[in-house]
Coordinates of C-alpha atoms and ligand atoms in Angstrom, one line a residue:
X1 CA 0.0 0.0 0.0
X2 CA 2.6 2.7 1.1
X3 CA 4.5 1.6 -2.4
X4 CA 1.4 2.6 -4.2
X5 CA 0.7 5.9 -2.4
X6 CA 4.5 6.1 -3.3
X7 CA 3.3 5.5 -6.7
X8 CA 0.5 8.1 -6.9
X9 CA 2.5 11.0 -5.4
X10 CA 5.3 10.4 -8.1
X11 CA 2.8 10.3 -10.5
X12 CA 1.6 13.8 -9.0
X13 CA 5.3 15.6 -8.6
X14 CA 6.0 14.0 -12.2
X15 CA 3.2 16.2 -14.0
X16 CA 3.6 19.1 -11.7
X17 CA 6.9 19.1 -12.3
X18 CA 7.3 18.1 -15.8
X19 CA 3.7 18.8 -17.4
X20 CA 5.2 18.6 -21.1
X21 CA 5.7 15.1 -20.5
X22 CA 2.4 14.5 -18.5
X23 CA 1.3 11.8 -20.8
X24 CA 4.4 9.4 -19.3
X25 CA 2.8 7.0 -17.5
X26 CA 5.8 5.5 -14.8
X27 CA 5.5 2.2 -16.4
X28 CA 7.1 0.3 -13.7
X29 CA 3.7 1.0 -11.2
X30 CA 1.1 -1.5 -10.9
X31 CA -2.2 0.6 -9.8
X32 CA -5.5 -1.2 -8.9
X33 CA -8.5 0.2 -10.9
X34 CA -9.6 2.8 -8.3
X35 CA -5.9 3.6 -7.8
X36 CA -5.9 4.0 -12.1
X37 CA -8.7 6.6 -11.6
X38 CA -7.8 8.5 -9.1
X39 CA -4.3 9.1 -11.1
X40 CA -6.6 9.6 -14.2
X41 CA -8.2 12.1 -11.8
X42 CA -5.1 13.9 -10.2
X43 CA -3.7 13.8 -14.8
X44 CA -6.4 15.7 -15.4
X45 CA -6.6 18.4 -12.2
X46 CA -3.1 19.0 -13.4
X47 CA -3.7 19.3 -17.0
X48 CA -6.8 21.7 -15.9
X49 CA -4.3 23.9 -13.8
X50 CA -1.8 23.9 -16.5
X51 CA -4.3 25.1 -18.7
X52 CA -6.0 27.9 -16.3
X53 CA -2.1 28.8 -16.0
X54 CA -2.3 29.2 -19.3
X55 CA -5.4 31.3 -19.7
X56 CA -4.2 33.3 -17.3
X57 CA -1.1 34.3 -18.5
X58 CA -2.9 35.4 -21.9
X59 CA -5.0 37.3 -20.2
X60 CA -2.5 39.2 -18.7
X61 CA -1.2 39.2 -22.4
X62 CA -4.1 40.9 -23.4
X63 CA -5.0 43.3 -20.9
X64 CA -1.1 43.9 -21.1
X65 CA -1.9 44.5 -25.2
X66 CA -5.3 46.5 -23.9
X67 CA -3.1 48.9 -22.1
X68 CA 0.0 49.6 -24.7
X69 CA -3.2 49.7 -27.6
X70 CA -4.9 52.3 -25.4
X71 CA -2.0 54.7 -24.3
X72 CA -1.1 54.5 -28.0
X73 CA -4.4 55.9 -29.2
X74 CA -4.1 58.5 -26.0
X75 CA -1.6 59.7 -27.2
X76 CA -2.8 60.2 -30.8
X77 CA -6.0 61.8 -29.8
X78 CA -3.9 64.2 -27.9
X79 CA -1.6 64.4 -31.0
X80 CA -4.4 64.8 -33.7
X81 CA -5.9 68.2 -30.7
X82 CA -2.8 69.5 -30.8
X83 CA -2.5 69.5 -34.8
X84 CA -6.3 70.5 -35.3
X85 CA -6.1 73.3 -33.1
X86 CA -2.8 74.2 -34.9
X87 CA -4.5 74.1 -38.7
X88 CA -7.8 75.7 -36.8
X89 CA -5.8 78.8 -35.4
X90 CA -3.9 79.1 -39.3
X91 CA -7.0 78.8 -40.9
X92 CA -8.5 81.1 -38.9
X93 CA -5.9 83.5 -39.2
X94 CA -6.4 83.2 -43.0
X95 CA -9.7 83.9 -43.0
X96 CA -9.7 86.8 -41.1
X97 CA -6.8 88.4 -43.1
X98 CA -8.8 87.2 -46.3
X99 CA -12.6 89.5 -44.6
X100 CA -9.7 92.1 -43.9
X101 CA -8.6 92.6 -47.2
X102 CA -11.9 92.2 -48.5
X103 CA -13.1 94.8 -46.2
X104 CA -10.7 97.0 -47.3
X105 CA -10.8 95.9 -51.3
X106 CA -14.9 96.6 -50.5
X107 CA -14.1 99.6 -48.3
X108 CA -16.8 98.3 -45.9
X109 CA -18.1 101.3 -43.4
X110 CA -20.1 104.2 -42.6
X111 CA -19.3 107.3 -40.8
X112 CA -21.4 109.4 -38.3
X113 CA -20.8 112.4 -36.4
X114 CA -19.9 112.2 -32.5
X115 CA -21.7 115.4 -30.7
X116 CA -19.7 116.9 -28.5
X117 CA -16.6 115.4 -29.0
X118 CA -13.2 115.9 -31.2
X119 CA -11.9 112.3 -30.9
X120 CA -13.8 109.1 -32.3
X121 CA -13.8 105.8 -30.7
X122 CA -10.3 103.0 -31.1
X123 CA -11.0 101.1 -33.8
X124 CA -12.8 104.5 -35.7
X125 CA -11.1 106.5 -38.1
X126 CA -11.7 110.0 -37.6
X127 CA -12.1 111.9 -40.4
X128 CA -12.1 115.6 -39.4
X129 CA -13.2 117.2 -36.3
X130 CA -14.7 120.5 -35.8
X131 CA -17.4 122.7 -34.4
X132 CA -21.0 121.9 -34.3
X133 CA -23.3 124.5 -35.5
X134 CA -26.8 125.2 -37.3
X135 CA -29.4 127.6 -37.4
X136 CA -30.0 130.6 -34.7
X137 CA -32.4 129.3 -32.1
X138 CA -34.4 132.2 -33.0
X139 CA -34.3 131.8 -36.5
X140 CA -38.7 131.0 -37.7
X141 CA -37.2 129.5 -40.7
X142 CA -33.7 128.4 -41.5
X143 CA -32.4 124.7 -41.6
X144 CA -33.6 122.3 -38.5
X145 CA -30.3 119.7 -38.5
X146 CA -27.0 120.2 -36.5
X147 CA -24.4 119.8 -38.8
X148 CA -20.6 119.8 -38.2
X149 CA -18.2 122.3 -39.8
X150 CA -14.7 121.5 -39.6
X151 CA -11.5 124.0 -38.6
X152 CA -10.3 124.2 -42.1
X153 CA -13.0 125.9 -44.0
X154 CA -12.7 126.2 -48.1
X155 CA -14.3 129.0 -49.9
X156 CA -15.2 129.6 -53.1
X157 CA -17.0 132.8 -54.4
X158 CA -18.3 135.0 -51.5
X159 CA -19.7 138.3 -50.5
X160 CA -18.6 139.1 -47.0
X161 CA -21.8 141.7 -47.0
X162 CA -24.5 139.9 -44.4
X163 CA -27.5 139.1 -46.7
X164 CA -31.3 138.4 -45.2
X165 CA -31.4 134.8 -46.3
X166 CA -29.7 132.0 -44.0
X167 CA -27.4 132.1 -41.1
X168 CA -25.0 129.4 -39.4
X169 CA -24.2 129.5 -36.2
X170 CA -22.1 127.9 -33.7
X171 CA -23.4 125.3 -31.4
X172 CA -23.6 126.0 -27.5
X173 CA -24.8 123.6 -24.5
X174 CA -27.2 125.2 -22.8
X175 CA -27.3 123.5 -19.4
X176 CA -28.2 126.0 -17.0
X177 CA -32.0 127.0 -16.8
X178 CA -32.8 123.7 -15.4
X179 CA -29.3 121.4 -14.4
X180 CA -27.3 122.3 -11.1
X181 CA -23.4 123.0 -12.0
X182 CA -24.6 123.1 -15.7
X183 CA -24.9 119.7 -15.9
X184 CA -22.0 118.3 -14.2
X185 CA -24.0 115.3 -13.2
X186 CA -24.5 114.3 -16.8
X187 CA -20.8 115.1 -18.9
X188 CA -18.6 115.0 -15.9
X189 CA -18.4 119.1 -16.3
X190 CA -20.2 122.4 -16.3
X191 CA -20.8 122.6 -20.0
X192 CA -23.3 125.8 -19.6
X193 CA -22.8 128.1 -22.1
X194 CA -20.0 126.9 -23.8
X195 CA -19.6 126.3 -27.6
X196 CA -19.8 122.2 -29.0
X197 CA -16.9 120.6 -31.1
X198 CA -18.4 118.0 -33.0
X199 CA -16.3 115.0 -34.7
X200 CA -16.8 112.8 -37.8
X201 CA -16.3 109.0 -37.3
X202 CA -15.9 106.3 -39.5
X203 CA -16.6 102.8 -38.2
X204 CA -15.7 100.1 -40.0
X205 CA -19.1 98.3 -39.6
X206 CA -21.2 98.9 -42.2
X207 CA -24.5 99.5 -40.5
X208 CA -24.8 103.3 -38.5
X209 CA -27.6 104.3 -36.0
X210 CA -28.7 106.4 -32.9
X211 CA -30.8 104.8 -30.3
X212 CA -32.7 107.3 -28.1
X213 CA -33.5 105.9 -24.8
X214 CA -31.1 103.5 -24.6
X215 CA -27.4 103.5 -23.1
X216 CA -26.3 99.8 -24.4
X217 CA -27.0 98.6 -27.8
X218 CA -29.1 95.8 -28.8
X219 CA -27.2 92.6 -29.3
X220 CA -25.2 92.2 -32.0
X221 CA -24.4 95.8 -32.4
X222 CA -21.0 97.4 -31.7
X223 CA -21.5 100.5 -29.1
X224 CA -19.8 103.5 -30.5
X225 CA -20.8 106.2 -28.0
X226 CA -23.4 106.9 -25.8
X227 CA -24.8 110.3 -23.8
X228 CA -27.7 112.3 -23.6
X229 CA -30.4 112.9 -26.0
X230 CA -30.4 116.7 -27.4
X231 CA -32.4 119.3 -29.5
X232 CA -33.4 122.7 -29.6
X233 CA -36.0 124.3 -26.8
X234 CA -39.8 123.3 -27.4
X235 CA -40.6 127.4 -26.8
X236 CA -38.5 128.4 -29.4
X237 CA -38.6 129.5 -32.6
X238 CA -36.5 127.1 -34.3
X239 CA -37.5 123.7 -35.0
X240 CA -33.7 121.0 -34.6
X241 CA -33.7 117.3 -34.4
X242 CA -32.8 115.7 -31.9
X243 CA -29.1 114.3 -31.6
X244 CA -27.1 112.2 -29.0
X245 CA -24.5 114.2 -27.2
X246 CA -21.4 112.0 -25.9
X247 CA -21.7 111.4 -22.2
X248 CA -18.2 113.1 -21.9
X249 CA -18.7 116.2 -23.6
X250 CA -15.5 118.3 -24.6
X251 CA -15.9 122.1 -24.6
X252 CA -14.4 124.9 -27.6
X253 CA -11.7 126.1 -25.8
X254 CA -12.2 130.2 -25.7
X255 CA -16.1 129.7 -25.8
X256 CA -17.1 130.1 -22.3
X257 CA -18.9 133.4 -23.4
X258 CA -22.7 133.5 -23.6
X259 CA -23.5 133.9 -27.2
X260 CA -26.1 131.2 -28.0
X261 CA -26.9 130.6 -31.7
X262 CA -27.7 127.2 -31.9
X263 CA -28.2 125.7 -28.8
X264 CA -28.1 122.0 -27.1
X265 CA -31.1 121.4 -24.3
X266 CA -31.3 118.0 -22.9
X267 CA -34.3 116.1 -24.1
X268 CA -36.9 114.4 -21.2
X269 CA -39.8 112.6 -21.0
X270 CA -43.5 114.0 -21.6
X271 CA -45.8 111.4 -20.4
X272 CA -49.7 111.0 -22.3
X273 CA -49.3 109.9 -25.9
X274 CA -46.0 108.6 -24.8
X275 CA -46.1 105.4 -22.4
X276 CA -45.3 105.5 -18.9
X277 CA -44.5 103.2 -17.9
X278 CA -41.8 102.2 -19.2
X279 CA -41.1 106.1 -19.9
X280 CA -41.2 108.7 -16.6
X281 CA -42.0 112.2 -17.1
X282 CA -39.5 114.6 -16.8
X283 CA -36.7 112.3 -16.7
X284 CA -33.5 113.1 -19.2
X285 CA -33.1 110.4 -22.2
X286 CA -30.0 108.7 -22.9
X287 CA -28.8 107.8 -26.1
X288 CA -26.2 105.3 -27.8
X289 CA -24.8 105.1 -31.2
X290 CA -24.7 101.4 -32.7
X291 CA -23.1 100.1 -35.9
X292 CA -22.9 96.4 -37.2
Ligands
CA301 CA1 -20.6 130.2 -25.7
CA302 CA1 -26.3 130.4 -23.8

C-alpha cells in the first residue's frame, strides 16, 4: 500500500513538475482500478491547472496589449488636438486676413458724427473734427439739423456783405435754466454756455444708427458712444432734431462766453401719448450710437 501511495505521489510531482511530458505513465507501477482513476483524476486536475495557467497568463497578455493599444491611441488623440487646433488657429488667421482685405478691397463702413466730441472711438477713423453749428435758435425758418463744420474751411466765391437769407451759427450747450453745476451730473463738467466741437467718425461696420433711450445697444451691435439725447428748446422758434451728445462732452476752448446761436437742451420725458411706464415724465433720455 505505502509503495502505491509512493506511486501516486510520483505520479503527482511527475506532472507538476514536468507537465510537457504529463502523458508518461511510470510504467514500472502496478495501480489497482480505483488507484488508475484516481491518477486519471489527479492527470487531469493537473492538466486543468496547466491550462487555467495558461489562460491566465494570456490574459494578462491581453490586458497587457489593452493597455499599450490604449495609451497609443491617447496619445494620438492628444496628438491629432494639438494638430487640429494648430490648422484651426492658421486657418483662422487666414480667414480673417482674407474678410480684412476684402473689407478694405470693399471699403466696408459708414461714418457718423460724434456730438460733443473731437476724438472718435479705437477702432474709428476719424475723419475731421470740428465745431457743431446750425441755425440761430431764434431763427422762424432756416435749416432744423446740426451739422458739423470742420477748422479748415474752403471757400469759393463769396460776398462778405450779411444778406437776409440764412445764417449758421455755432453750437452752444445750454445747461443752465434747469441742471445744477450746468450739468455736471450728466458730462462730468459744467458745459453751460460753452460752444460744442463735434467729430466725424468712420466705423468700420457697415450699418450706422442712434438709439434714443437707450445706453447699451441691442445685441449684435457694436457700441460707439453713448450720452444724452439733445435738441433745440420746445418754446423756441426754431425747430432742430434731436441728436445724442457724448456722455463726456468736450468744450471749444475760448467759448465760455454767452452767445447762443444754436443751442443744445437735454431732451426728457413728456408722459400721455408717450407710455409711462416704461417712460417717466421729466426724466433726461439717454442715447447710444450702434453700428454692425
Ligand atoms: Ca458760448
Ligand atoms: Ca447760452
Amino acid at each position: 500500500m505505502v509503495a502505491k501511495v509512493f506511486c501516486v505521489t510520483v505520479v503527482v510531482v511527475f506532472f507538476l513538475s514536468a507537465r510537457a511530458e504529463a502523458d508518461n505513465e511510470p510504467s514500472a507501477c502496478k495501480l489497482s482500478t480505483e488507484e488508475q482513476l484516481l491518477d486519471k483524476v489527479i492527470r487531469t486536475e493537473v492538466k486543468v491547472e496547466a491550462m487555467l495557467s495558461e489562460i491566465r497568463k494570456t490574459e494578462e497578455n491581453v490586458l497587457s496589449v489593452l493597455e499599450y493599444r490604449k495609451q497609443d491611441v491617447q496619445k494620438t488623440l492628444t496628438e491629432l488636438k494639438e494638430t487640429n487646433a494648430a490648422e484651426i488657429g492658421q486657418i483662422k488667421g487666414k480667414m480673417e486676413s482674407v474678410v480684412k482685405g476684402n473689407s478694405a478691397k470693399m471699403d466696408i463702413g459708414s461714418s457718423y458724427v460724434r456730438w460733443g466730441r473731437t476724438t472718435c472711438p479705437d477702432d474709428n477713423e476719424l475723419v475731421y473734427k470740428g465745431y457743431a453749428a446750425g441755425s440761430s435758435y431764434t431763427s422762424k425758418g432756416g435749416a432744423a439739423n446740426y451739422i458739423c463744420l470742420t477748422e479748415e474751411p474752403q471757400w469759393g466765391f463769396y460776398e462778405e456783405s450779411v444778406a437776409a437769407g440764412t445764417q449758421v451759427h455755432g453750437g452752444e450747450y445750454e445747461l443752465g435754466d434747469h441742471h445744477a453745476d450746468g450739468g455736471s451730473k450728466y458730462f462730468k463738467k459744467n458745459l453751460n454756455d460753452q460752444d460744442a466741437p463735434c467729430s466725424l467718425c468712420r466705423t468700420p461696420r457697415s450699418s450706422v444708427t442712434m438709439i434714443p433711450g437707450r445706453l447699451e445697444c441691442f445685441s449684435g451691435w457694436t457700441k460707439e458712444y453713448s450720452g444724452y439725447l439733445a435738441a433745440g428748446a420746445s418754446g423756441h422758434a426754431s425747430a432742430t432734431e434731436f441728436i445724442c451728445l457724448d456722455s463726456d462732452a468736450e468744450m471749444i476752448s475760448g467759448g465760455a462766453a454767452n452767445r447762443d446761436g444754436r443751442l443744445f437742451y437735454l431732451a426728457e420725458v413728456s408722459c400721455g401719448s408717450l407710455q409711462c411706464p416704461p417712460y417717466i415724465e421729466g426724466r433726461e433720455l439717454t442715447c447710444v450710437v450702434c453700428s454692425k
